[in-house]
């Protein structure tokens, strides 16, 4: 938080407006790490307002994504879904695959928590496909694990076993058990 405040002040002094919204995001993250969610949301809201005024799409998306995470941690899953969907729309438009994939994983997780396994499955399948296209083995392992748990909750045990074994195989090769 301390350093984010410092670079926010420098950004304002030097008229680097986009860095101001980025600083607010970092401030919100610092509160989120400490589970101070009201303060976290406050700074993400400031970031969103500043980024929206500048039409700085990346920080608009990051603000929504971080707000989604915060709402999810607070137990407000419906608001989390709204924020993640807004962020995903922006990241897909900007073709930022890394952030899009994180939104897919987060949406899958929220729907899993809501026991809406068909939605959860859909998002985890989308992110798995994306990771496979990128040949991102760590991402594939994470997506397979999440998808396997979703299949298990739907009593699709053969599919659950298949993707969980794929996840385990990748993790064994990388030494990440």
Tab-separated table of N, CA and C in Angstrom:
chain	number	residue	atom	x	y	z
A	1	UNK	N	0.827	-1.189	0.000
A	1	UNK	CA	0.000	0.000	0.000
A	1	UNK	C	0.876	1.259	0.000
A	2	UNK	N	1.903	1.227	0.814
A	2	UNK	CA	2.792	2.388	0.939
A	2	UNK	C	3.381	2.772	-0.424
A	3	UNK	N	3.913	1.772	-1.144
A	3	UNK	CA	4.546	2.069	-2.436
A	3	UNK	C	3.522	2.448	-3.499
A	4	UNK	N	2.349	1.853	-3.430
A	4	UNK	CA	1.297	2.220	-4.377
A	4	UNK	C	0.897	3.677	-4.179
A	5	UNK	N	0.800	4.106	-2.930
A	5	UNK	CA	0.493	5.519	-2.661
A	5	UNK	C	1.587	6.429	-3.202
A	6	UNK	N	2.831	5.990	-3.035
A	6	UNK	CA	3.960	6.799	-3.521
A	6	UNK	C	3.921	6.935	-5.042
A	7	UNK	N	3.724	5.805	-5.747
A	7	UNK	CA	3.734	5.940	-7.205
A	7	UNK	C	2.461	6.577	-7.727
A	8	UNK	N	1.374	6.495	-6.972
A	8	UNK	CA	0.165	7.242	-7.354
A	8	UNK	C	0.453	8.738	-7.282
A	9	UNK	N	1.122	9.174	-6.219
A	9	UNK	CA	1.462	10.594	-6.078
A	9	UNK	C	2.397	11.045	-7.206
A	10	UNK	N	3.372	10.216	-7.544
A	10	UNK	CA	4.277	10.550	-8.651
A	10	UNK	C	3.536	10.591	-9.984
A	11	UNK	N	2.617	9.643	-10.169
A	11	UNK	CA	1.833	9.613	-11.412
A	11	UNK	C	0.980	10.866	-11.543
A	12	UNK	N	0.352	11.277	-10.445
A	12	UNK	CA	-0.463	12.499	-10.478
A	12	UNK	C	0.410	13.724	-10.741
A	13	UNK	N	1.557	13.777	-10.099
A	13	UNK	CA	2.473	14.909	-10.271
A	13	UNK	C	2.946	15.025	-11.723
A	14	UNK	N	3.151	13.877	-12.369
A	14	UNK	CA	3.682	13.855	-13.738
A	14	UNK	C	2.605	13.631	-14.800
A	15	UNK	N	1.333	13.761	-14.404
A	15	UNK	CA	0.206	13.611	-15.333
A	15	UNK	C	0.202	12.273	-16.069
A	16	UNK	N	0.519	11.216	-15.356
A	16	UNK	CA	0.462	9.861	-15.899
A	16	UNK	C	-0.816	9.193	-15.374
A	17	UNK	N	-1.933	9.637	-15.909
A	17	UNK	CA	-3.236	9.268	-15.367
A	17	UNK	C	-3.498	7.766	-15.337
A	18	UNK	N	-3.021	7.022	-16.327
A	18	UNK	CA	-3.294	5.583	-16.333
A	18	UNK	C	-2.619	4.890	-15.151
A	19	UNK	N	-1.485	5.418	-14.712
A	19	UNK	CA	-0.820	4.811	-13.557
A	19	UNK	C	-1.576	5.076	-12.261
A	20	UNK	N	-2.408	6.103	-12.250
A	20	UNK	CA	-3.215	6.380	-11.060
A	20	UNK	C	-4.213	5.241	-10.848
A	21	UNK	N	-4.893	4.829	-11.917
A	21	UNK	CA	-5.847	3.722	-11.762
A	21	UNK	C	-5.117	2.438	-11.382
A	22	UNK	N	-3.935	2.228	-11.945
A	22	UNK	CA	-3.142	1.048	-11.594
A	22	UNK	C	-2.748	1.084	-10.120
A	23	UNK	N	-2.393	2.253	-9.621
A	23	UNK	CA	-2.042	2.397	-8.204
A	23	UNK	C	-3.237	2.065	-7.319
A	24	UNK	N	-4.413	2.540	-7.702
A	24	UNK	CA	-5.615	2.218	-6.912
A	24	UNK	C	-5.854	0.706	-6.883
A	25	UNK	N	-5.623	0.042	-8.018
A	25	UNK	CA	-5.777	-1.425	-8.046
A	25	UNK	C	-4.803	-2.063	-7.064
A	26	UNK	N	-3.556	-1.615	-7.083
A	26	UNK	CA	-2.564	-2.169	-6.157
A	26	UNK	C	-2.939	-1.907	-4.704
A	27	UNK	N	-3.511	-0.735	-4.440
A	27	UNK	CA	-3.962	-0.437	-3.077
A	27	UNK	C	-5.078	-1.396	-2.670
A	28	UNK	N	-6.008	-1.620	-3.594
A	28	UNK	CA	-7.096	-2.552	-3.301
A	28	UNK	C	-6.587	-3.958	-3.050
A	29	UNK	N	-5.613	-4.376	-3.832
A	29	UNK	CA	-5.031	-5.710	-3.646
A	29	UNK	C	-4.374	-5.814	-2.275
A	30	UNK	N	-3.681	-4.757	-1.860
A	30	UNK	CA	-3.009	-4.817	-0.559
A	30	UNK	C	-4.018	-4.987	0.579
A	31	UNK	N	-5.182	-4.359	0.456
A	31	UNK	CA	-6.220	-4.563	1.469
A	31	UNK	C	-6.852	-5.944	1.341
A	32	UNK	N	-7.027	-6.399	0.118
A	32	UNK	CA	-7.610	-7.723	-0.095
A	32	UNK	C	-6.758	-8.826	0.499
A	33	UNK	N	-5.452	-8.698	0.374
A	33	UNK	CA	-4.523	-9.682	0.937
A	33	UNK	C	-4.715	-9.792	2.444
A	34	UNK	N	-5.047	-8.681	3.057
A	34	UNK	CA	-5.254	-8.659	4.515
A	34	UNK	C	-6.710	-8.923	4.896
A	35	UNK	N	-7.512	-9.316	3.909
A	35	UNK	CA	-8.936	-9.625	4.112
A	35	UNK	C	-9.742	-8.425	4.592
A	36	UNK	N	-9.310	-7.236	4.241
A	36	UNK	CA	-10.051	-6.016	4.550
A	36	UNK	C	-10.836	-5.645	3.294
A	37	UNK	N	-11.935	-6.364	3.106
A	37	UNK	CA	-12.638	-6.333	1.824
A	37	UNK	C	-13.360	-5.025	1.532
A	38	UNK	N	-13.886	-4.365	2.537
A	38	UNK	CA	-14.550	-3.085	2.284
A	38	UNK	C	-13.555	-2.060	1.738
A	39	UNK	N	-12.369	-2.009	2.354
A	39	UNK	CA	-11.335	-1.091	1.870
A	39	UNK	C	-10.862	-1.516	0.487
A	40	UNK	N	-10.738	-2.797	0.290
A	40	UNK	CA	-10.328	-3.323	-1.011
A	40	UNK	C	-11.304	-2.879	-2.100
A	41	UNK	N	-12.585	-3.065	-1.860
A	41	UNK	CA	-13.602	-2.653	-2.834
A	41	UNK	C	-13.584	-1.141	-3.068
A	42	UNK	N	-13.321	-0.405	-2.016
A	42	UNK	CA	-13.246	1.052	-2.149
A	42	UNK	C	-12.180	1.450	-3.175
A	43	UNK	N	-11.000	0.877	-3.056
A	43	UNK	CA	-9.918	1.233	-3.980
A	43	UNK	C	-10.148	0.675	-5.382
A	44	UNK	N	-10.738	-0.508	-5.475
A	44	UNK	CA	-11.060	-1.029	-6.813
A	44	UNK	C	-12.107	-0.143	-7.493
A	45	UNK	N	-13.041	0.387	-6.703
A	45	UNK	CA	-14.049	1.303	-7.248
A	45	UNK	C	-13.406	2.603	-7.735
A	46	UNK	N	-12.435	3.114	-6.963
A	46	UNK	CA	-11.709	4.308	-7.405
A	46	UNK	C	-10.952	4.032	-8.709
A	47	UNK	N	-10.339	2.869	-8.779
A	47	UNK	CA	-9.613	2.488	-10.000
A	47	UNK	C	-10.565	2.407	-11.182
A	48	UNK	N	-11.716	1.802	-10.959
A	48	UNK	CA	-12.706	1.663	-12.029
A	48	UNK	C	-13.166	3.033	-12.518
A	49	UNK	N	-13.451	3.933	-11.583
A	49	UNK	CA	-13.885	5.284	-11.968
A	49	UNK	C	-12.805	6.003	-12.781
A	50	UNK	N	-11.567	5.948	-12.301
A	50	UNK	CA	-10.469	6.624	-12.991
A	50	UNK	C	-10.239	5.999	-14.371
A	51	UNK	N	-10.201	4.673	-14.437
A	51	UNK	CA	-9.968	3.993	-15.715
A	51	UNK	C	-11.105	4.254	-16.697
A	52	UNK	N	-12.326	4.334	-16.189
A	52	UNK	CA	-13.476	4.601	-17.050
A	52	UNK	C	-13.401	6.015	-17.615
A	53	UNK	N	-13.019	6.974	-16.788
A	53	UNK	CA	-12.853	8.354	-17.271
A	53	UNK	C	-11.822	8.431	-18.399
A	54	UNK	N	-10.795	7.602	-18.301
A	54	UNK	CA	-9.719	7.600	-19.301
A	54	UNK	C	-9.991	6.627	-20.447
A	55	UNK	N	-11.059	5.829	-20.301
A	55	UNK	CA	-11.337	4.740	-21.237
A	55	UNK	C	-10.131	3.789	-21.339
A	56	UNK	N	-9.506	3.545	-20.211
A	56	UNK	CA	-8.332	2.672	-20.108
A	56	UNK	C	-8.824	1.250	-19.837
A	57	UNK	N	-9.090	0.548	-20.929
A	57	UNK	CA	-9.794	-0.723	-20.880
A	57	UNK	C	-9.115	-1.779	-20.008
A	58	UNK	N	-7.812	-1.886	-20.069
A	58	UNK	CA	-7.125	-2.922	-19.294
A	58	UNK	C	-7.385	-2.749	-17.799
A	59	UNK	N	-7.331	-1.514	-17.311
A	59	UNK	CA	-7.587	-1.302	-15.882
A	59	UNK	C	-9.070	-1.383	-15.549
A	60	UNK	N	-9.926	-1.119	-16.499
A	60	UNK	CA	-11.356	-1.360	-16.261
A	60	UNK	C	-11.552	-2.863	-16.037
A	61	UNK	N	-10.962	-3.658	-16.910
A	61	UNK	CA	-11.065	-5.113	-16.766
A	61	UNK	C	-10.446	-5.610	-15.477
A	62	UNK	N	-9.264	-5.096	-15.140
A	62	UNK	CA	-8.598	-5.514	-13.904
A	62	UNK	C	-9.404	-5.098	-12.681
A	63	UNK	N	-10.018	-3.926	-12.735
A	63	UNK	CA	-10.851	-3.477	-11.608
A	63	UNK	C	-12.016	-4.430	-11.408
A	64	UNK	N	-12.713	-4.750	-12.498
A	64	UNK	CA	-13.841	-5.689	-12.383
A	64	UNK	C	-13.381	-7.060	-11.903
A	65	UNK	N	-12.273	-7.536	-12.435
A	65	UNK	CA	-11.781	-8.846	-12.044
A	65	UNK	C	-11.451	-8.894	-10.554
A	66	UNK	N	-10.762	-7.872	-10.069
A	66	UNK	CA	-10.421	-7.827	-8.641
A	66	UNK	C	-11.652	-7.638	-7.766
A	67	UNK	N	-12.609	-6.872	-8.258
A	67	UNK	CA	-13.861	-6.733	-7.511
A	67	UNK	C	-14.579	-8.083	-7.454
A	68	UNK	N	-14.549	-8.814	-8.549
A	68	UNK	CA	-15.159	-10.139	-8.565
A	68	UNK	C	-14.529	-11.055	-7.532
A	69	UNK	N	-13.206	-11.042	-7.483
A	69	UNK	CA	-12.499	-11.865	-6.503
A	69	UNK	C	-12.893	-11.468	-5.082
A	70	UNK	N	-12.965	-10.171	-4.837
A	70	UNK	CA	-13.308	-9.687	-3.503
A	70	UNK	C	-14.732	-10.083	-3.127
A	71	UNK	N	-15.660	-9.892	-4.046
A	71	UNK	CA	-17.044	-10.300	-3.762
A	71	UNK	C	-17.131	-11.799	-3.504
A	72	UNK	N	-16.379	-12.575	-4.272
A	72	UNK	CA	-16.380	-14.027	-4.063
A	72	UNK	C	-15.888	-14.354	-2.655
A	73	UNK	N	-14.792	-13.713	-2.239
A	73	UNK	CA	-14.255	-13.941	-0.892
A	73	UNK	C	-15.245	-13.512	0.195
A	74	UNK	N	-16.052	-12.493	-0.115
A	74	UNK	CA	-17.039	-12.004	0.856
A	74	UNK	C	-18.293	-12.878	0.881
A	75	UNK	N	-18.408	-13.803	-0.061
A	75	UNK	CA	-19.576	-14.669	-0.132
A	75	UNK	C	-20.687	-14.130	-1.016
A	76	UNK	N	-20.460	-13.008	-1.671
A	76	UNK	CA	-21.462	-12.421	-2.566
A	76	UNK	C	-21.177	-12.930	-3.987
A	77	UNK	N	-21.568	-14.172	-4.218
A	77	UNK	CA	-21.213	-14.846	-5.458
A	77	UNK	C	-21.920	-14.275	-6.682
A	78	UNK	N	-23.148	-13.813	-6.513
A	78	UNK	CA	-23.859	-13.234	-7.656
A	78	UNK	C	-23.164	-11.966	-8.151
A	79	UNK	N	-22.709	-11.145	-7.226
A	79	UNK	CA	-21.986	-9.930	-7.616
A	79	UNK	C	-20.625	-10.299	-8.209
A	80	UNK	N	-20.011	-11.346	-7.673
A	80	UNK	CA	-18.734	-11.816	-8.213
A	80	UNK	C	-18.899	-12.222	-9.675
A	81	UNK	N	-19.961	-12.952	-9.978
A	81	UNK	CA	-20.213	-13.392	-11.359
A	81	UNK	C	-20.364	-12.181	-12.269
A	82	UNK	N	-21.142	-11.191	-11.834
A	82	UNK	CA	-21.340	-9.986	-12.654
A	82	UNK	C	-20.005	-9.312	-12.978
A	83	UNK	N	-19.171	-9.178	-11.980
A	83	UNK	CA	-17.882	-8.512	-12.185
A	83	UNK	C	-16.972	-9.333	-13.088
A	84	UNK	N	-16.893	-10.628	-12.839
A	84	UNK	CA	-16.040	-11.481	-13.676
A	84	UNK	C	-16.510	-11.485	-15.129
A	85	UNK	N	-17.816	-11.497	-15.342
A	85	UNK	CA	-18.322	-11.491	-16.718
A	85	UNK	C	-17.977	-10.180	-17.431
A	86	UNK	N	-18.053	-9.067	-16.707
A	86	UNK	CA	-17.663	-7.782	-17.301
A	86	UNK	C	-16.175	-7.777	-17.636
A	87	UNK	N	-15.372	-8.291	-16.721
A	87	UNK	CA	-13.928	-8.348	-16.957
A	87	UNK	C	-13.613	-9.261	-18.144
A	88	UNK	N	-14.251	-10.410	-18.188
A	88	UNK	CA	-14.009	-11.366	-19.274
A	88	UNK	C	-14.331	-10.755	-20.630
A	89	UNK	N	-15.429	-10.038	-20.696
A	89	UNK	CA	-15.821	-9.394	-21.950
A	89	UNK	C	-14.728	-8.433	-22.435
A	90	UNK	N	-14.182	-7.674	-21.517
A	90	UNK	CA	-13.121	-6.716	-21.866
A	90	UNK	C	-11.851	-7.451	-22.282
A	91	UNK	N	-11.437	-8.441	-21.503
A	91	UNK	CA	-10.194	-9.148	-21.802
A	91	UNK	C	-10.280	-9.910	-23.122
A	92	UNK	N	-11.460	-10.457	-23.417
A	92	UNK	CA	-11.618	-11.141	-24.710
A	92	UNK	C	-11.526	-10.133	-25.855
A	93	UNK	N	-12.151	-8.974	-25.674
A	93	UNK	CA	-12.105	-7.932	-26.702
A	93	UNK	C	-10.662	-7.466	-26.944
A	94	UNK	N	-9.903	-7.349	-25.856
A	94	UNK	CA	-8.506	-6.919	-25.950
A	94	UNK	C	-7.570	-8.070	-26.340
A	95	UNK	N	-8.121	-9.278	-26.376
A	95	UNK	CA	-7.354	-10.493	-26.717
A	95	UNK	C	-6.210	-10.737	-25.730
A	96	UNK	N	-6.512	-10.543	-24.461
A	96	UNK	CA	-5.542	-10.819	-23.395
A	96	UNK	C	-5.901	-12.187	-22.814
A	97	UNK	N	-5.272	-13.204	-23.356
A	97	UNK	CA	-5.619	-14.587	-23.041
A	97	UNK	C	-5.376	-14.907	-21.569
A	98	UNK	N	-4.269	-14.455	-21.019
A	98	UNK	CA	-3.940	-14.756	-19.622
A	98	UNK	C	-5.061	-14.290	-18.683
A	99	UNK	N	-5.502	-13.050	-18.861
A	99	UNK	CA	-6.564	-12.522	-17.990
A	99	UNK	C	-7.911	-13.187	-18.296
A	100	UNK	N	-8.165	-13.485	-19.559
A	100	UNK	CA	-9.402	-14.193	-19.914
A	100	UNK	C	-9.440	-15.553	-19.235
A	101	UNK	N	-8.316	-16.269	-19.285
A	101	UNK	CA	-8.258	-17.589	-18.658
A	101	UNK	C	-8.491	-17.514	-17.161
A	102	UNK	N	-7.947	-16.482	-16.527
A	102	UNK	CA	-8.178	-16.329	-15.089
A	102	UNK	C	-9.664	-16.098	-14.812
A	103	UNK	N	-10.318	-15.322	-15.655
A	103	UNK	CA	-11.762	-15.098	-15.488
A	103	UNK	C	-12.541	-16.396	-15.668
A	104	UNK	N	-12.163	-17.189	-16.676
A	104	UNK	CA	-12.834	-18.481	-16.870
A	104	UNK	C	-12.687	-19.353	-15.618
A	105	UNK	N	-11.467	-19.416	-15.074
A	105	UNK	CA	-11.242	-20.223	-13.864
A	105	UNK	C	-12.056	-19.693	-12.693
A	106	UNK	N	-12.072	-18.380	-12.531
A	106	UNK	CA	-12.802	-17.784	-11.409
A	106	UNK	C	-14.311	-17.983	-11.553
A	107	UNK	N	-14.821	-17.812	-12.768
A	107	UNK	CA	-16.259	-18.048	-12.990
A	107	UNK	C	-16.603	-19.511	-12.734
A	108	UNK	N	-15.756	-20.414	-13.204
A	108	UNK	CA	-15.985	-21.833	-12.931
A	108	UNK	C	-16.012	-22.113	-11.440
A	109	UNK	N	-15.116	-21.475	-10.707
A	109	UNK	CA	-15.050	-21.674	-9.254
A	109	UNK	C	-16.283	-21.132	-8.543
A	110	UNK	N	-16.744	-19.968	-8.964
A	110	UNK	CA	-17.942	-19.390	-8.339
A	110	UNK	C	-19.142	-20.297	-8.588
A	111	UNK	N	-19.311	-20.722	-9.835
A	111	UNK	CA	-20.453	-21.591	-10.141
A	111	UNK	C	-20.323	-22.939	-9.436
A	112	UNK	N	-19.092	-23.428	-9.242
A	112	UNK	CA	-18.888	-24.647	-8.466
A	112	UNK	C	-19.378	-24.428	-7.038
A	113	UNK	N	-18.990	-23.301	-6.435
A	113	UNK	CA	-19.436	-22.975	-5.075
A	113	UNK	C	-20.957	-22.850	-4.992
A	114	UNK	N	-21.566	-22.372	-6.077
A	114	UNK	CA	-23.026	-22.241	-6.119
A	114	UNK	C	-23.721	-23.568	-6.444
A	115	UNK	N	-22.915	-24.604	-6.646
A	115	UNK	CA	-23.408	-25.939	-7.006
A	115	UNK	C	-24.158	-25.930	-8.333
A	116	UNK	N	-23.782	-25.019	-9.204
A	116	UNK	CA	-24.320	-24.963	-10.563
A	116	UNK	C	-23.251	-25.559	-11.485
A	117	UNK	N	-23.170	-26.888	-11.434
A	117	UNK	CA	-22.050	-27.600	-12.023
A	117	UNK	C	-22.033	-27.557	-13.546
A	118	UNK	N	-23.161	-27.410	-14.191
A	118	UNK	CA	-23.164	-27.314	-15.658
A	118	UNK	C	-22.454	-26.029	-16.098
A	119	UNK	N	-22.712	-24.918	-15.411
A	119	UNK	CA	-22.017	-23.663	-15.721
A	119	UNK	C	-20.528	-23.787	-15.384
A	120	UNK	N	-20.258	-24.360	-14.233
A	120	UNK	CA	-18.878	-24.557	-13.815
A	120	UNK	C	-18.128	-25.379	-14.857
A	121	UNK	N	-18.728	-26.456	-15.285
A	121	UNK	CA	-18.119	-27.327	-16.295
A	121	UNK	C	-17.833	-26.549	-17.580
A	122	UNK	N	-18.778	-25.759	-17.999
A	122	UNK	CA	-18.617	-24.986	-19.233
A	122	UNK	C	-17.399	-24.062	-19.166
A	123	UNK	N	-17.246	-23.349	-18.067
A	123	UNK	CA	-16.109	-22.435	-17.937
A	123	UNK	C	-14.787	-23.191	-17.827
A	124	UNK	N	-14.784	-24.297	-17.077
A	124	UNK	CA	-13.547	-25.066	-16.958
A	124	UNK	C	-13.172	-25.719	-18.292
A	125	UNK	N	-14.166	-26.133	-19.066
A	125	UNK	CA	-13.869	-26.696	-20.393
A	125	UNK	C	-13.308	-25.625	-21.323
A	126	UNK	N	-13.837	-24.408	-21.229
A	126	UNK	CA	-13.326	-23.307	-22.057
A	126	UNK	C	-11.878	-22.986	-21.717
A	127	UNK	N	-11.563	-22.933	-20.429
A	127	UNK	CA	-10.194	-22.600	-20.048
A	127	UNK	C	-9.250	-23.754	-20.379
A	128	UNK	N	-9.710	-24.980	-20.259
A	128	UNK	CA	-8.877	-26.124	-20.638
A	128	UNK	C	-8.523	-26.051	-22.118
A	129	UNK	N	-9.509	-25.769	-22.936
A	129	UNK	CA	-9.268	-25.641	-24.378
A	129	UNK	C	-8.237	-24.545	-24.659
A	130	UNK	N	-8.374	-23.421	-23.982
A	130	UNK	CA	-7.441	-22.314	-24.172
A	130	UNK	C	-6.024	-22.708	-23.759
A	131	UNK	N	-5.890	-23.345	-22.604
A	131	UNK	CA	-4.568	-23.777	-22.143
A	131	UNK	C	-3.965	-24.816	-23.093
A	132	UNK	N	-4.805	-25.684	-23.630
A	132	UNK	CA	-4.308	-26.673	-24.583
A	132	UNK	C	-3.804	-26.002	-25.859
A	133	UNK	N	-4.532	-24.991	-26.323
A	133	UNK	CA	-4.095	-24.248	-27.514
A	133	UNK	C	-2.755	-23.556	-27.271
A	134	UNK	N	-2.531	-23.118	-26.049
A	134	UNK	CA	-1.273	-22.458	-25.688
A	134	UNK	C	-0.174	-23.460	-25.316
A	135	UNK	N	-0.556	-24.727	-25.167
A	135	UNK	CA	0.339	-25.775	-24.670
A	135	UNK	C	0.918	-25.395	-23.305
A	136	UNK	N	0.084	-24.784	-22.475
A	136	UNK	CA	0.453	-24.379	-21.115
A	136	UNK	C	0.167	-25.561	-20.187
A	137	UNK	N	1.201	-26.331	-19.899
A	137	UNK	CA	1.024	-27.564	-19.135
A	137	UNK	C	0.517	-27.309	-17.719
A	138	UNK	N	1.043	-26.292	-17.060
A	138	UNK	CA	0.574	-25.971	-15.715
A	138	UNK	C	-0.911	-25.586	-15.745
A	139	UNK	N	-1.282	-24.775	-16.721
A	139	UNK	CA	-2.686	-24.390	-16.874
A	139	UNK	C	-3.574	-25.582	-17.176
A	140	UNK	N	-3.101	-26.472	-18.028
A	140	UNK	CA	-3.866	-27.679	-18.354
A	140	UNK	C	-4.091	-28.501	-17.096
A	141	UNK	N	-3.033	-28.671	-16.292
A	141	UNK	CA	-3.154	-29.445	-15.053
A	141	UNK	C	-4.179	-28.824	-14.109
A	142	UNK	N	-4.139	-27.495	-13.956
A	142	UNK	CA	-5.089	-26.817	-13.066
A	142	UNK	C	-6.520	-26.948	-13.589
A	143	UNK	N	-6.686	-26.749	-14.891
A	143	UNK	CA	-8.027	-26.832	-15.483
A	143	UNK	C	-8.565	-28.255	-15.387
A	144	UNK	N	-7.711	-29.242	-15.630
A	144	UNK	CA	-8.157	-30.642	-15.528
A	144	UNK	C	-8.582	-30.978	-14.105
A	145	UNK	N	-7.826	-30.513	-13.125
A	145	UNK	CA	-8.170	-30.763	-11.733
A	145	UNK	C	-9.537	-30.156	-11.392
A	146	UNK	N	-9.738	-28.901	-11.789
A	146	UNK	CA	-11.009	-28.232	-11.514
A	146	UNK	C	-12.152	-28.924	-12.246
A	147	UNK	N	-11.918	-29.270	-13.498
A	147	UNK	CA	-12.940	-29.946	-14.288
A	147	UNK	C	-13.248	-31.325	-13.713
A	148	UNK	N	-12.205	-32.024	-13.258
A	148	UNK	CA	-12.409	-33.340	-12.649
A	148	UNK	C	-13.299	-33.281	-11.422
A	149	UNK	N	-13.099	-32.262	-10.604
A	149	UNK	CA	-13.951	-32.104	-9.411
A	149	UNK	C	-15.386	-31.786	-9.808
A	150	UNK	N	-15.543	-31.014	-10.871
A	150	UNK	CA	-16.885	-30.675	-11.343
A	150	UNK	C	-17.582	-31.927	-11.883
A	151	UNK	N	-16.854	-32.717	-12.663
A	151	UNK	CA	-17.430	-33.978	-13.168
A	151	UNK	C	-17.810	-34.901	-12.000
A	152	UNK	N	-16.951	-34.954	-10.975
A	152	UNK	CA	-17.224	-35.811	-9.816
A	152	UNK	C	-18.527	-35.401	-9.137
A	153	UNK	N	-18.745	-34.095	-9.002
A	153	UNK	CA	-19.960	-33.624	-8.351
A	153	UNK	C	-21.204	-33.924	-9.178
A	154	UNK	N	-21.019	-34.136	-10.478
A	154	UNK	CA	-22.132	-34.484	-11.359
A	154	UNK	C	-22.249	-36.000	-11.551
A	155	UNK	N	-21.455	-36.743	-10.792
A	155	UNK	CA	-21.430	-38.201	-10.871
A	155	UNK	C	-20.955	-38.718	-12.234
A	156	UNK	N	-20.155	-37.926	-12.919
A	156	UNK	CA	-19.520	-38.336	-14.183
A	156	UNK	C	-18.139	-38.871	-13.824
A	157	UNK	N	-18.150	-40.009	-13.166
A	157	UNK	CA	-16.942	-40.495	-12.516
A	157	UNK	C	-15.862	-40.924	-13.505
A	158	UNK	N	-16.235	-41.498	-14.636
A	158	UNK	CA	-15.229	-41.901	-15.625
A	158	UNK	C	-14.504	-40.671	-16.179
A	159	UNK	N	-15.270	-39.622	-16.483
A	159	UNK	CA	-14.653	-38.386	-16.969
A	159	UNK	C	-13.798	-37.733	-15.881
A	160	UNK	N	-14.296	-37.770	-14.662
A	160	UNK	CA	-13.550	-37.203	-13.543
A	160	UNK	C	-12.204	-37.899	-13.403
A	161	UNK	N	-12.213	-39.209	-13.448
A	161	UNK	CA	-10.970	-39.975	-13.320
A	161	UNK	C	-10.019	-39.647	-14.472
A	162	UNK	N	-10.554	-39.580	-15.666
A	162	UNK	CA	-9.729	-39.326	-16.850
A	162	UNK	C	-8.982	-37.983	-16.749
A	163	UNK	N	-9.705	-36.914	-16.433
A	163	UNK	CA	-9.050	-35.606	-16.399
A	163	UNK	C	-8.185	-35.431	-15.156
A	164	UNK	N	-8.578	-36.051	-14.046
A	164	UNK	CA	-7.733	-35.969	-12.858
A	164	UNK	C	-6.426	-36.731	-13.051
A	165	UNK	N	-6.478	-37.864	-13.749
A	165	UNK	CA	-5.238	-38.590	-14.054
A	165	UNK	C	-4.348	-37.783	-14.997
A	166	UNK	N	-4.959	-37.077	-15.929
A	166	UNK	CA	-4.195	-36.201	-16.829
A	166	UNK	C	-3.516	-35.100	-16.018
A	167	UNK	N	-4.245	-34.509	-15.089
A	167	UNK	CA	-3.681	-33.473	-14.221
A	167	UNK	C	-2.531	-34.041	-13.405
A	168	UNK	N	-2.733	-35.211	-12.830
A	168	UNK	CA	-1.711	-35.837	-12.003
A	168	UNK	C	-0.460	-36.156	-12.822
A	169	UNK	N	-0.651	-36.656	-14.042
A	169	UNK	CA	0.479	-36.987	-14.910
A	169	UNK	C	1.321	-35.744	-15.199
A	170	UNK	N	0.656	-34.642	-15.528
A	170	UNK	CA	1.376	-33.393	-15.808
A	170	UNK	C	2.110	-32.913	-14.568
A	171	UNK	N	1.452	-32.982	-13.432
A	171	UNK	CA	2.062	-32.509	-12.191
A	171	UNK	C	3.249	-33.390	-11.764
A	172	UNK	N	3.150	-34.684	-12.025
A	172	UNK	CA	4.286	-35.572	-11.733
A	172	UNK	C	5.490	-35.181	-12.578
A	173	UNK	N	5.257	-34.918	-13.859
A	173	UNK	CA	6.353	-34.552	-14.762
A	173	UNK	C	7.012	-33.252	-14.356
A	174	UNK	N	6.226	-32.333	-13.819
A	174	UNK	CA	6.784	-31.025	-13.443
A	174	UNK	C	7.268	-31.008	-11.994
A	175	UNK	N	6.977	-32.066	-11.237
A	175	UNK	CA	7.368	-32.114	-9.834
A	175	UNK	C	6.460	-31.322	-8.925
A	176	UNK	N	5.259	-31.002	-9.408
A	176	UNK	CA	4.308	-30.197	-8.635
A	176	UNK	C	3.141	-31.074	-8.189
A	177	UNK	N	3.349	-31.812	-7.133
A	177	UNK	CA	2.280	-32.676	-6.652
A	177	UNK	C	1.487	-31.992	-5.559
